[in-house]
Amino acid sequence: MVKKLMFFIAAATMIVMLAACSSNGSNGNQGNASNSSNNGGTEASQPPEVVVDPNAEAIQNGTYKFDPPVTITTVKATDGTFKFKNGENLDNNVHTRWALEELGIELENLWESPGDQFATKVRLMLTSKESLPDVLMTEDMSLINELIQSGHYRDITQDFEMYASPAVKEVYNSHPLMWSQVTHEGKRMAIPNFAYAGNDNGVLWIRQDWLDQLDLEAPTTFEELEAVMQAFLDANLSKAGSVIPLGLSLGAGGNQPNPFAGWLGESTWVFGPYGTIPYQWLERDGQLVHGSTLPEMKEGLKRLNDWYKKGYISQEAGLHDENKLAELIGQGRVGMVVAPYWLPNWPIPDLKKNVEGAEMLPYPLPTFNGKSGARDTTFLRGGLLVKQDFEHVDALFLYLNRIFGRVTGEPGNEFENGWALDYDYTVLEDGSISLADEDIPGGKVGVAKYLLIEPKNPFTNLRTLAELSRGKEPETSTEKRAALTNPLTMKAAEIVDDGWKNGSAIAQQFTGAPTPAMQSKSGILVKLEGETFMSMIYGNKPIDDFDSFVQEWMKIGGEDITREVNEWYKTVQ
């Protein structure tokens, strides 16, 4: 598939693209032009008329402005990190004002919804035949597939080639997997969204103040980890309620529940040293196998069951999602948690505010028999779909070209220091830049949350932080900006980078679009996995029933999915 994808990308760049007229009378026919081959009659056999958009170069350069302004509608999934200041909201804030003043683009949110309700609201729009937004950003691959199959969203291959800046193209064409999740039948059906590579990879965060009070060292092995958890449990140093030695979010996962892989409080690291990663496709003897069905799962389940019985994890861990766990960390009840390198951004500040003297420091994952292992989180995170009849795709790409200036690190770029002065950065009296919450008038807010899609080059951020943590002097503007990051964040990034280097970060081996059997059977299989594994951890089902679970998993759809996944795998070898 990778070879085919690279061929397709190369071929696409050779095609003379159909244009669309842009704002002053242009781009109004873009949607129809891309579908001209579907019209009946003799015109369908004629070569499409080549139209050149005179504004395409200015859009690529980011110098164009629409007059009168044009509107881009969207919908937004929100979470606990969405914050505003200065009386602003999602439709009227420092970023929407920038888009209107600089680009002549009005960003209009039709509605906003908590992330766990977002997909349901979109599906209701589909079934009730409501007018869908011009662009829609989601990480939910099942939802993306449904929207593509609905026919309401378009192939953006021609639009991308016509309007994307060279810098944007360089990012999106820098790795053969970049487009893999959103390419269907050779068509690019969305603008890929990325996380930073390793963004949610696990680091062991420990209440250092508790270690110091109990005169303990940070654990390096499972055995030492259990000793520290017992010490935390016995001492019960929490003043906000009973202590939770190890925070897990076994109720994580939203509409595709995976109890072991929440972005906060994950537990794939419990299984990794035994040789598997649950819910992940792994390579074994040239074939892909599902990690949840490997016999090595039993050892990790036994370990979690033992920790549950001893009180090392909360008796309500199966009800705790990531947001609930963050609340417990902020209250000061959690002694240890495996979580991403960005924990100093949230919820550690809440912990420090609520508990005087509290400190959480990052450490490598503990080992068992000399081995550590955990999931390597994918940088592919769904994408931004564009409505089939949207008349101003040129405006969307003007917007993208401008915001991607932050990623490309151009000297003097408008977003070189942050998204908005006195929102996510400030300039101190001596002229230096600060990202610290206490330095920013009125406090810091994440303006990136307001964007249609947050631009990223997935392969630069974490390794830059790791190099700075190891002592590298910052030279480029990107490195100088990164050097302002919390030192604990940089240290945790270094630990993640070490995991890549020593092979303990285990990557997902299936990165294609959902297969037909996945679309029809994944729901029931994921439900079976979650119910079975949680019952085993809670002690309500014997772990010896694991083999029966595997047989049932295969019977009700797993065998079909495994076959389709391996058919895909053959295409990328």
Protein backbone atom coordinates (compact mmCIF):
# COMPACT_ATOMS: atom_id res chain seq x y z
CA MET A 1 0.00 0.00 0.00
CA VAL A 2 2.87 2.33 0.82
CA LYS A 3 4.35 1.90 -2.65
CA LYS A 4 0.97 2.50 -4.26
CA LEU A 5 0.42 5.56 -2.11
CA MET A 6 3.77 7.08 -3.03
CA PHE A 7 3.10 6.40 -6.71
CA PHE A 8 -0.28 8.07 -6.39
CA ILE A 9 1.25 11.13 -4.73
CA ALA A 10 3.86 11.45 -7.44
CA ALA A 11 1.28 11.00 -10.18
CA ALA A 12 -1.09 13.50 -8.62
CA THR A 13 1.54 16.22 -8.72
CA MET A 14 1.82 15.79 -12.50
CA ILE A 15 -1.87 16.32 -13.16
CA VAL A 16 -3.09 19.71 -14.31
CA MET A 17 -5.59 20.53 -11.62
CA LEU A 18 -9.08 21.79 -12.17
CA ALA A 19 -9.45 25.19 -10.64
CA ALA A 20 -12.10 26.86 -8.77
CA CYS A 21 -12.86 30.49 -8.79
CA SER A 22 -11.84 32.24 -5.58
CA SER A 23 -13.53 34.90 -3.49
CA ASN A 24 -13.98 37.79 -5.89
CA GLY A 25 -15.92 35.56 -8.24
CA SER A 26 -13.61 32.55 -7.96
CA ASN A 27 -13.99 29.01 -6.56
CA GLY A 28 -17.75 29.09 -6.85
CA ASN A 29 -17.66 26.09 -9.20
CA GLN A 30 -14.97 24.06 -7.44
CA GLY A 31 -17.33 21.41 -6.16
CA ASN A 32 -18.95 20.89 -9.56
CA ALA A 33 -15.67 20.85 -11.43
CA SER A 34 -14.31 17.97 -9.42
CA ASN A 35 -17.37 15.89 -10.24
CA SER A 36 -17.68 16.72 -13.95
CA SER A 37 -16.81 13.18 -15.02
CA ASN A 38 -19.94 11.92 -13.30
CA ASN A 39 -22.31 13.91 -15.53
CA GLY A 40 -24.18 12.01 -18.20
CA GLY A 41 -24.26 12.67 -21.95
CA THR A 42 -21.49 13.38 -24.40
CA GLU A 43 -19.84 15.93 -22.13
CA ALA A 44 -18.68 13.11 -19.87
CA SER A 45 -16.37 11.81 -22.60
CA GLN A 46 -14.80 15.23 -23.24
CA PRO A 47 -11.58 16.23 -21.52
CA PRO A 48 -12.38 18.56 -18.62
CA GLU A 49 -11.81 22.22 -19.27
CA VAL A 50 -8.58 23.45 -17.69
CA VAL A 51 -9.27 26.53 -15.61
CA VAL A 52 -6.49 28.50 -13.96
CA ASP A 53 -7.24 30.32 -10.72
CA PRO A 54 -5.40 33.64 -10.84
CA ASN A 55 -5.40 33.81 -7.03
CA ALA A 56 -3.86 30.37 -6.43
CA GLU A 57 -0.32 31.69 -6.01
CA ALA A 58 -1.39 34.37 -3.53
CA ILE A 59 -3.31 31.72 -1.57
CA GLN A 60 -0.26 29.46 -1.51
CA ASN A 61 1.86 32.37 -0.31
CA GLY A 62 -0.71 33.29 2.32
CA THR A 63 -0.95 36.87 1.07
CA TYR A 64 -4.54 36.82 -0.20
CA LYS A 65 -7.49 38.34 1.67
CA PHE A 66 -11.15 37.75 0.88
CA ASP A 67 -13.23 40.87 0.37
CA PRO A 68 -16.07 40.61 1.13
CA PRO A 69 -15.36 37.99 3.82
CA VAL A 70 -16.33 34.35 3.27
CA THR A 71 -17.57 31.92 5.90
CA ILE A 72 -16.29 28.48 6.89
CA THR A 73 -18.70 26.54 9.11
CA THR A 74 -17.61 23.74 11.43
CA VAL A 75 -18.56 21.86 14.59
CA LYS A 76 -16.28 21.36 17.57
CA ALA A 77 -15.61 18.62 20.10
CA THR A 78 -14.59 20.18 23.41
CA ASP A 79 -12.98 18.87 26.60
CA GLY A 80 -11.83 20.01 30.01
CA THR A 81 -8.84 21.89 28.57
CA PHE A 82 -11.02 24.30 26.57
CA LYS A 83 -10.74 27.69 28.27
CA PHE A 84 -11.45 31.29 27.32
CA LYS A 85 -10.57 34.72 28.69
CA ASN A 86 -11.59 38.34 28.19
CA GLY A 87 -15.25 37.39 27.83
CA GLU A 88 -14.54 35.36 24.67
CA ASN A 89 -16.20 32.20 23.38
CA LEU A 90 -15.78 29.73 20.56
CA ASP A 91 -17.27 32.06 17.93
CA ASN A 92 -15.67 35.31 19.11
CA ASN A 93 -12.10 35.05 20.31
CA VAL A 94 -8.59 36.17 19.52
CA HIS A 95 -8.23 33.53 16.77
CA THR A 96 -11.55 34.12 15.00
CA ARG A 97 -10.77 37.86 14.99
CA TRP A 98 -7.35 37.13 13.47
CA ALA A 99 -8.91 35.03 10.69
CA LEU A 100 -11.42 37.76 9.84
CA GLU A 101 -8.99 40.67 10.00
CA GLU A 102 -6.05 39.00 8.29
CA LEU A 103 -7.71 36.62 5.83
CA GLY A 104 -11.28 37.82 5.38
CA ILE A 105 -12.56 34.50 6.73
CA GLU A 106 -15.37 34.13 9.26
CA LEU A 107 -15.10 30.93 11.30
CA GLU A 108 -18.56 29.87 12.39
CA ASN A 109 -19.26 26.98 14.78
CA LEU A 110 -22.68 25.45 14.22
CA TRP A 111 -22.43 23.79 17.63
CA GLU A 112 -19.98 22.50 20.20
CA SER A 113 -20.21 19.27 22.17
CA PRO A 114 -18.21 17.28 24.75
CA GLY A 115 -15.94 14.86 22.94
CA ASP A 116 -17.79 11.75 24.10
CA GLN A 117 -21.03 13.05 22.56
CA PHE A 118 -19.55 14.49 19.38
CA ALA A 119 -19.89 11.47 17.08
CA THR A 120 -23.50 10.90 18.15
CA LYS A 121 -24.43 14.50 17.32
CA VAL A 122 -22.82 14.25 13.89
CA ARG A 123 -24.63 10.98 13.17
CA LEU A 124 -27.92 12.61 14.16
CA MET A 125 -27.20 15.37 11.64
CA LEU A 126 -26.69 12.70 8.98
CA THR A 127 -29.85 10.74 9.74
CA SER A 128 -32.04 13.84 10.08
CA LYS A 129 -30.55 15.27 6.87
CA GLU A 130 -29.48 18.50 8.54
CA SER A 131 -27.08 20.77 6.73
CA LEU A 132 -23.60 19.51 7.54
CA PRO A 133 -20.64 21.81 8.30
CA ASP A 134 -18.25 22.89 5.55
CA VAL A 135 -15.36 21.26 7.40
CA LEU A 136 -15.38 18.70 10.18
CA MET A 137 -12.40 17.63 12.26
CA THR A 138 -12.53 14.26 14.03
CA GLU A 139 -10.12 11.58 15.21
CA ASP A 140 -12.89 8.96 15.16
CA MET A 141 -12.04 6.74 12.17
CA SER A 142 -15.42 5.00 12.24
CA LEU A 143 -17.15 8.37 11.97
CA ILE A 144 -14.81 9.46 9.20
CA ASN A 145 -15.63 6.32 7.26
CA GLU A 146 -19.38 6.89 7.67
CA LEU A 147 -19.07 10.48 6.49
CA ILE A 148 -17.03 9.44 3.46
CA GLN A 149 -19.55 6.75 2.56
CA SER A 150 -22.39 9.26 2.94
CA GLY A 151 -21.09 11.08 -0.13
CA HIS A 152 -21.27 14.47 1.59
CA TYR A 153 -17.52 14.96 1.83
CA ARG A 154 -15.05 15.30 -0.99
CA ASP A 155 -11.80 14.04 -2.43
CA ILE A 156 -9.41 16.92 -1.70
CA THR A 157 -6.52 15.68 -3.87
CA GLN A 158 -6.95 18.37 -6.52
CA ASP A 159 -7.62 21.09 -3.96
CA PHE A 160 -4.44 20.18 -2.09
CA GLU A 161 -2.29 20.28 -5.21
CA MET A 162 -3.88 23.54 -6.36
CA TYR A 163 -3.77 25.56 -3.15
CA ALA A 164 -1.45 24.06 -0.52
CA SER A 165 1.80 25.95 -0.03
CA PRO A 166 5.13 24.22 -0.73
CA ALA A 167 5.82 24.16 3.03
CA VAL A 168 2.49 22.45 3.75
CA LYS A 169 3.12 19.94 0.98
CA GLU A 170 6.54 19.19 2.40
CA VAL A 171 5.04 18.29 5.78
CA TYR A 172 2.19 16.18 4.38
CA ASN A 173 4.36 14.34 1.86
CA SER A 174 7.31 13.74 4.23
CA HIS A 175 6.31 10.20 5.25
CA PRO A 176 4.47 7.46 3.32
CA LEU A 177 2.01 6.92 6.16
CA MET A 178 0.89 10.56 6.36
CA TRP A 179 -2.17 10.04 4.16
CA SER A 180 -2.78 6.36 4.92
CA GLN A 181 -5.70 6.75 7.33
CA VAL A 182 -7.69 9.09 5.10
CA THR A 183 -6.98 7.59 1.67
CA HIS A 184 -9.93 5.58 0.34
CA GLU A 185 -9.85 3.90 -3.07
CA GLY A 186 -6.89 6.05 -4.06
CA LYS A 187 -8.59 9.30 -3.06
CA ARG A 188 -7.50 11.65 -0.33
CA MET A 189 -10.75 12.13 1.53
CA ALA A 190 -9.56 14.42 4.34
CA ILE A 191 -6.66 16.60 5.38
CA PRO A 192 -4.74 14.38 7.81
CA ASN A 193 -4.58 15.41 11.43
CA PHE A 194 -1.50 14.56 13.46
CA ALA A 195 -0.44 14.26 17.02
CA TYR A 196 3.22 14.63 17.82
CA ALA A 197 4.84 11.23 17.47
CA GLY A 198 5.02 9.76 20.95
CA ASN A 199 2.52 12.33 22.21
CA ASP A 200 0.73 9.86 24.51
CA ASN A 201 3.57 7.40 25.11
CA GLY A 202 3.72 6.41 28.74
CA VAL A 203 6.09 7.87 31.33
CA LEU A 204 5.93 6.90 35.01
CA TRP A 205 5.00 10.01 37.03
CA ILE A 206 5.48 9.69 40.81
CA ARG A 207 4.64 11.88 43.77
CA GLN A 208 8.23 12.79 44.61
CA ASP A 209 7.19 14.46 47.84
CA TRP A 210 5.73 11.13 49.00
CA LEU A 211 8.90 9.27 48.04
CA ASP A 212 10.95 11.79 50.00
CA GLN A 213 8.70 11.62 53.08
CA LEU A 214 8.95 7.84 53.13
CA ASP A 215 12.68 7.82 52.25
CA LEU A 216 12.05 5.73 49.15
CA GLU A 217 13.75 5.56 45.75
CA ALA A 218 11.79 5.61 42.52
CA PRO A 219 11.05 2.02 41.42
CA THR A 220 12.83 0.57 38.40
CA THR A 221 11.28 -2.93 38.37
CA PHE A 222 7.81 -4.38 38.90
CA GLU A 223 8.95 -5.77 42.25
CA GLU A 224 10.16 -2.36 43.42
CA LEU A 225 6.99 -0.78 42.05
CA GLU A 226 4.84 -3.08 44.18
CA ALA A 227 6.90 -2.24 47.26
CA VAL A 228 6.38 1.48 46.69
CA MET A 229 2.65 1.01 46.06
CA GLN A 230 2.36 -0.90 49.34
CA ALA A 231 4.26 1.85 51.15
CA PHE A 232 1.98 4.53 49.67
CA LEU A 233 -1.07 2.50 50.69
CA ASP A 234 0.16 1.97 54.25
CA ALA A 235 1.21 5.59 54.81
CA ASN A 236 -1.97 7.05 53.22
CA LEU A 237 -0.40 10.50 52.82
CA SER A 238 -3.35 11.88 50.88
CA LYS A 239 -5.35 14.52 52.74
CA ALA A 240 -8.22 14.52 50.22
CA GLY A 241 -9.41 10.94 50.70
CA SER A 242 -8.04 7.41 50.55
CA VAL A 243 -4.80 7.14 48.62
CA ILE A 244 -4.70 5.49 45.18
CA PRO A 245 -1.15 4.11 44.83
CA LEU A 246 -1.46 3.65 41.04
CA GLY A 247 -3.91 5.66 38.97
CA LEU A 248 -5.51 3.76 36.08
CA SER A 249 -8.27 4.88 33.72
CA LEU A 250 -9.81 1.49 32.98
CA GLY A 251 -13.07 3.21 31.98
CA ALA A 252 -11.31 5.14 29.19
CA GLY A 253 -11.93 5.05 25.49
CA GLY A 254 -15.21 6.81 24.72
CA ASN A 255 -17.19 5.10 21.95
CA GLN A 256 -14.40 2.56 21.33
CA PRO A 257 -13.54 1.55 24.90
CA ASN A 258 -10.04 0.26 25.43
CA PRO A 259 -9.51 -0.06 29.19
CA PHE A 260 -5.72 -0.24 28.88
CA ALA A 261 -4.86 2.62 26.54
CA GLY A 262 -6.35 5.82 27.90
CA TRP A 263 -4.26 8.89 27.17
CA LEU A 264 -3.96 9.33 30.94
CA GLY A 265 -3.48 6.36 33.24
CA GLU A 266 -2.76 3.73 30.61
CA SER A 267 -1.67 0.19 31.49
CA THR A 268 -0.31 -1.36 28.27
CA TRP A 269 3.08 -1.26 30.04
CA VAL A 270 1.82 -4.02 32.37
CA PHE A 271 1.48 -6.36 29.37
CA GLY A 272 4.45 -5.22 27.27
CA PRO A 273 7.18 -7.02 29.24
CA TYR A 274 5.30 -10.30 28.77
CA GLY A 275 5.28 -9.87 24.98
CA THR A 276 1.98 -8.34 23.89
CA ILE A 277 0.08 -5.07 23.68
CA PRO A 278 -3.71 -5.37 24.04
CA TYR A 279 -5.98 -3.96 21.32
CA GLN A 280 -3.01 -3.57 18.98
CA TRP A 281 -1.98 -5.41 15.82
CA LEU A 282 1.48 -6.96 16.15
CA GLU A 283 3.72 -8.82 13.73
CA ARG A 284 4.43 -12.48 14.47
CA ASP A 285 6.26 -14.65 11.92
CA GLY A 286 5.31 -12.39 9.02
CA GLN A 287 1.62 -12.21 9.95
CA LEU A 288 -0.37 -9.65 11.90
CA VAL A 289 -2.06 -10.90 15.06
CA HIS A 290 -4.28 -9.08 17.51
CA GLY A 291 -2.48 -8.47 20.79
CA SER A 292 -5.61 -9.02 22.88
CA THR A 293 -5.79 -12.64 21.72
CA LEU A 294 -2.22 -13.70 22.47
CA PRO A 295 -1.67 -16.04 25.45
CA GLU A 296 0.79 -13.54 26.94
CA MET A 297 -2.26 -11.43 27.86
CA LYS A 298 -2.96 -13.78 30.77
CA GLU A 299 0.15 -12.75 32.69
CA GLY A 300 -0.73 -9.07 32.51
CA LEU A 301 -4.30 -9.77 33.57
CA LYS A 302 -3.06 -11.79 36.54
CA ARG A 303 -0.81 -8.91 37.56
CA LEU A 304 -3.65 -6.35 37.39
CA ASN A 305 -6.00 -8.69 39.25
CA ASP A 306 -3.40 -9.06 42.02
CA TRP A 307 -2.96 -5.26 42.25
CA TYR A 308 -6.72 -4.81 42.37
CA LYS A 309 -7.09 -7.31 45.22
CA LYS A 310 -4.29 -5.64 47.19
CA GLY A 311 -5.80 -2.17 46.79
CA TYR A 312 -2.96 -0.78 44.67
CA ILE A 313 -5.49 0.44 42.11
CA SER A 314 -8.86 2.01 42.83
CA GLN A 315 -11.80 -0.31 43.34
CA GLU A 316 -13.62 2.06 40.94
CA ALA A 317 -10.88 2.10 38.30
CA GLY A 318 -13.27 0.53 35.80
CA LEU A 319 -15.44 3.67 36.06
CA HIS A 320 -12.59 6.16 35.86
CA ASP A 321 -11.97 7.75 32.48
CA GLU A 322 -9.08 10.11 31.84
CA ASN A 323 -10.89 13.23 33.03
CA LYS A 324 -11.92 11.58 36.29
CA LEU A 325 -8.37 10.37 36.86
CA ALA A 326 -7.07 13.90 36.19
CA GLU A 327 -9.46 15.14 38.87
CA LEU A 328 -8.11 12.57 41.35
CA ILE A 329 -4.52 13.55 40.54
CA GLY A 330 -5.41 17.20 41.05
CA GLN A 331 -6.93 16.38 44.44
CA GLY A 332 -3.66 14.77 45.53
CA ARG A 333 -4.93 11.22 45.91
CA VAL A 334 -2.82 9.47 43.24
CA GLY A 335 0.71 8.31 44.06
CA MET A 336 1.81 7.15 40.62
CA VAL A 337 0.41 7.26 37.11
CA VAL A 338 1.70 6.30 33.69
CA ALA A 339 0.90 9.24 31.49
CA PRO A 340 2.28 11.40 28.65
CA TYR A 341 5.26 13.74 28.76
CA TRP A 342 2.96 16.78 28.80
CA LEU A 343 1.55 16.12 32.29
CA PRO A 344 3.16 19.31 33.70
CA ASN A 345 0.70 21.25 31.52
CA TRP A 346 -2.28 19.41 33.02
CA PRO A 347 -3.24 18.17 35.58
CA ILE A 348 -0.05 18.67 37.64
CA PRO A 349 -0.74 22.44 37.95
CA ASP A 350 -4.05 21.54 39.62
CA LEU A 351 -2.18 19.26 42.03
CA LYS A 352 0.31 21.99 42.93
CA LYS A 353 -2.49 24.49 43.46
CA ASN A 354 -4.51 22.16 45.69
CA VAL A 355 -1.74 20.47 47.69
CA GLU A 356 1.05 22.53 49.19
CA GLY A 357 4.48 21.05 48.51
CA ALA A 358 3.19 18.42 46.07
CA GLU A 359 5.55 17.43 43.30
CA MET A 360 5.30 14.83 40.55
CA LEU A 361 8.44 13.82 38.66
CA PRO A 362 8.91 11.63 35.56
CA TYR A 363 10.73 8.28 35.53
CA PRO A 364 11.20 5.45 33.00
CA LEU A 365 8.69 2.61 32.94
CA PRO A 366 9.50 -0.24 35.34
CA THR A 367 10.86 -3.50 33.97
CA PHE A 368 9.99 -7.15 34.51
CA ASN A 369 12.76 -9.70 33.96
CA GLY A 370 14.84 -6.85 32.54
CA LYS A 371 12.24 -5.84 29.94
CA SER A 372 9.87 -2.92 29.60
CA GLY A 373 7.34 -2.39 26.87
CA ALA A 374 4.31 -0.26 26.10
CA ARG A 375 2.35 0.99 23.13
CA ASP A 376 3.95 3.52 20.82
CA THR A 377 1.03 5.84 20.16
CA THR A 378 0.41 6.60 16.51
CA PHE A 379 0.80 10.12 15.19
CA LEU A 380 -2.14 9.56 12.81
CA ARG A 381 -5.26 11.14 14.33
CA GLY A 382 -8.07 11.21 11.78
CA GLY A 383 -8.51 14.32 9.74
CA LEU A 384 -10.41 17.38 8.55
CA LEU A 385 -13.14 16.49 6.07
CA VAL A 386 -14.33 19.03 3.49
CA LYS A 387 -17.95 19.15 2.35
CA GLN A 388 -18.61 18.12 -1.22
CA ASP A 389 -20.37 21.34 -2.22
CA PHE A 390 -18.23 23.75 -0.20
CA GLU A 391 -17.58 26.72 -2.45
CA HIS A 392 -14.54 28.18 -0.75
CA VAL A 393 -11.95 25.46 -0.47
CA ASP A 394 -9.50 28.17 -1.53
CA ALA A 395 -10.31 30.00 1.72
CA LEU A 396 -9.68 26.86 3.74
CA PHE A 397 -6.23 26.43 2.20
CA LEU A 398 -5.40 30.10 2.66
CA TYR A 399 -6.14 29.56 6.34
CA LEU A 400 -4.08 26.35 6.48
CA ASN A 401 -1.13 27.89 4.68
CA ARG A 402 -1.00 30.73 7.18
CA ILE A 403 -1.33 28.69 10.38
CA PHE A 404 1.27 26.18 9.14
CA GLY A 405 3.81 28.99 9.28
CA ARG A 406 4.16 28.08 12.96
CA VAL A 407 5.24 24.56 12.02
CA THR A 408 7.75 25.44 9.34
CA GLY A 409 9.71 27.70 11.68
CA GLU A 410 10.07 30.62 9.30
CA PRO A 411 12.04 33.44 11.02
CA GLY A 412 9.76 36.31 11.95
CA ASN A 413 6.61 34.28 11.40
CA GLU A 414 3.52 35.77 13.02
CA PHE A 415 3.15 32.66 15.20
CA GLU A 416 6.82 32.22 15.98
CA ASN A 417 6.32 32.69 19.73
CA GLY A 418 2.77 31.40 20.11
CA TRP A 419 -0.74 31.75 18.77
CA ALA A 420 -1.63 35.03 20.48
CA LEU A 421 0.21 37.56 22.60
CA ASP A 422 -0.94 37.56 26.23
CA TYR A 423 -2.96 34.39 25.64
CA ASP A 424 -0.43 31.56 25.32
CA TYR A 425 2.76 33.63 25.58
CA THR A 426 3.84 37.08 26.67
CA VAL A 427 6.78 39.45 26.25
CA LEU A 428 8.51 40.38 29.51
CA GLU A 429 9.95 43.81 30.28
CA ASP A 430 13.43 42.70 29.22
CA GLY A 431 12.07 41.67 25.81
CA SER A 432 12.27 37.93 26.48
CA ILE A 433 9.40 35.55 25.75
CA SER A 434 7.61 33.67 28.53
CA LEU A 435 5.10 30.84 28.29
CA ALA A 436 4.56 30.68 32.05
CA ASP A 437 1.00 30.91 33.25
CA GLU A 438 1.92 33.33 36.03
CA ASP A 439 3.55 35.77 33.59
CA ILE A 440 0.62 36.01 31.18
CA PRO A 441 -1.91 38.72 32.11
CA GLY A 442 -5.12 37.00 33.17
CA GLY A 443 -3.55 33.54 32.86
CA LYS A 444 -2.69 31.24 29.99
CA VAL A 445 -5.24 29.72 27.62
CA GLY A 446 -4.72 27.19 24.83
CA VAL A 447 -5.55 29.16 21.69
CA ALA A 448 -4.62 26.10 19.61
CA LYS A 449 -7.92 24.58 20.74
CA TYR A 450 -9.82 27.25 18.78
CA LEU A 451 -8.25 26.29 15.42
CA LEU A 452 -10.02 24.24 12.74
CA ILE A 453 -7.08 21.86 12.89
CA GLU A 454 -3.88 22.25 14.87
CA PRO A 455 -0.90 22.19 12.48
CA LYS A 456 1.91 19.84 13.41
CA ASN A 457 4.96 18.20 11.97
CA PRO A 458 4.67 14.98 13.97
CA PHE A 459 8.37 14.12 13.92
CA THR A 460 10.04 17.27 15.25
CA ASN A 461 8.56 18.29 18.59
CA LEU A 462 9.37 15.50 21.02
CA ARG A 463 12.89 14.83 19.79
CA THR A 464 13.68 18.54 19.92
CA LEU A 465 12.59 18.60 23.56
CA ALA A 466 14.63 15.46 24.28
CA GLU A 467 17.78 16.96 22.74
CA LEU A 468 17.34 20.14 24.77
CA SER A 469 16.86 18.08 27.93
CA ARG A 470 20.18 16.36 27.23
CA GLY A 471 21.93 19.73 27.08
CA LYS A 472 21.80 20.85 23.46
CA GLU A 473 21.98 24.64 23.08
CA PRO A 474 18.96 26.00 21.18
CA GLU A 475 19.87 27.54 17.83
CA THR A 476 16.81 27.80 15.59
CA SER A 477 13.67 29.78 16.47
CA THR A 478 11.83 26.48 16.95
CA GLU A 479 14.46 25.24 19.38
CA LYS A 480 14.49 28.55 21.25
CA ARG A 481 10.72 28.38 21.62
CA ALA A 482 10.95 24.75 22.75
CA ALA A 483 13.61 25.71 25.29
CA LEU A 484 10.94 27.71 27.14
CA THR A 485 9.11 24.46 27.89
CA ASN A 486 8.78 23.24 31.46
CA PRO A 487 12.01 21.33 32.29
CA LEU A 488 9.96 18.39 33.61
CA THR A 489 8.19 18.17 30.25
CA MET A 490 11.55 18.09 28.50
CA LYS A 491 12.84 15.40 30.87
CA ALA A 492 9.75 13.28 30.24
CA ALA A 493 10.23 13.75 26.47
CA GLU A 494 13.78 12.48 26.90
CA ILE A 495 12.39 9.34 28.58
CA VAL A 496 10.01 8.78 25.67
CA ASP A 497 12.87 9.24 23.19
CA ASP A 498 14.93 6.72 25.16
CA GLY A 499 12.01 4.30 24.76
CA TRP A 500 12.23 4.64 20.99
CA LYS A 501 15.97 4.07 21.08
CA ASN A 502 15.85 0.97 23.28
CA GLY A 503 12.90 -0.59 21.46
CA SER A 504 10.46 -0.56 24.39
CA ALA A 505 7.90 1.52 22.46
CA ILE A 506 5.88 -1.00 20.46
CA ALA A 507 4.14 0.38 17.39
CA GLN A 508 0.73 -0.45 15.98
CA GLN A 509 1.34 -2.46 12.80
CA PHE A 510 -2.02 -1.84 11.12
CA THR A 511 -2.36 1.78 9.96
CA GLY A 512 -4.84 1.44 7.11
CA ALA A 513 -8.43 2.58 6.88
CA PRO A 514 -10.99 0.41 8.72
CA THR A 515 -11.62 -2.83 6.82
CA PRO A 516 -15.19 -3.94 5.97
CA ALA A 517 -15.23 -6.46 8.81
CA MET A 518 -13.89 -3.84 11.22
CA GLN A 519 -16.73 -1.54 10.29
CA SER A 520 -19.35 -4.18 10.97
CA LYS A 521 -17.76 -6.24 13.75
CA SER A 522 -15.39 -4.00 15.75
CA GLY A 523 -18.10 -2.73 18.08
CA ILE A 524 -19.14 -6.16 19.34
CA LEU A 525 -15.53 -7.38 19.53
CA VAL A 526 -14.32 -4.38 21.52
CA LYS A 527 -17.28 -4.79 23.86
CA LEU A 528 -16.42 -8.46 24.34
CA GLU A 529 -12.78 -7.63 25.08
CA GLY A 530 -13.62 -4.89 27.55
CA GLU A 531 -16.21 -6.92 29.46
CA THR A 532 -14.01 -10.02 29.56
CA PHE A 533 -10.84 -8.29 30.67
CA MET A 534 -12.53 -6.12 33.30
CA SER A 535 -14.30 -9.20 34.71
CA MET A 536 -10.94 -10.95 34.98
CA ILE A 537 -9.26 -7.96 36.66
CA TYR A 538 -12.13 -7.65 39.15
CA GLY A 539 -11.98 -11.41 39.83
CA ASN A 540 -15.51 -12.07 38.56
CA LYS A 541 -14.26 -14.36 35.78
CA PRO A 542 -11.32 -16.78 35.99
CA ILE A 543 -8.35 -15.84 33.86
CA ASP A 544 -8.23 -19.48 32.75
CA ASP A 545 -11.30 -18.63 30.62
CA PHE A 546 -9.01 -16.64 28.33
CA ASP A 547 -8.79 -19.40 25.69
CA SER A 548 -12.58 -19.54 25.48
CA PHE A 549 -12.63 -15.76 25.00
CA VAL A 550 -10.19 -16.04 22.07
CA GLN A 551 -12.36 -18.70 20.41
CA GLU A 552 -15.45 -16.52 20.75
CA TRP A 553 -13.57 -13.44 19.52
CA MET A 554 -12.51 -15.28 16.38
CA LYS A 555 -15.96 -16.75 15.80
CA ILE A 556 -17.96 -13.52 15.95
CA GLY A 557 -15.77 -11.50 13.60
CA GLY A 558 -12.14 -11.60 14.66
CA GLU A 559 -11.22 -14.22 12.08
CA ASP A 560 -12.62 -12.07 9.26
CA ILE A 561 -10.85 -8.96 10.50
CA THR A 562 -7.57 -10.85 10.89
CA ARG A 563 -7.83 -12.07 7.30
CA GLU A 564 -8.53 -8.56 5.96
CA VAL A 565 -5.77 -7.00 8.03
CA ASN A 566 -3.26 -9.47 6.64
CA GLU A 567 -4.47 -8.86 3.10
CA TRP A 568 -3.69 -5.18 3.71
CA TYR A 569 -0.34 -6.09 5.28
CA LYS A 570 0.75 -7.90 2.12
CA THR A 571 0.34 -4.68 0.15
CA VAL A 572 2.83 -2.76 2.29
CA GLN A 573 5.61 -5.33 2.37
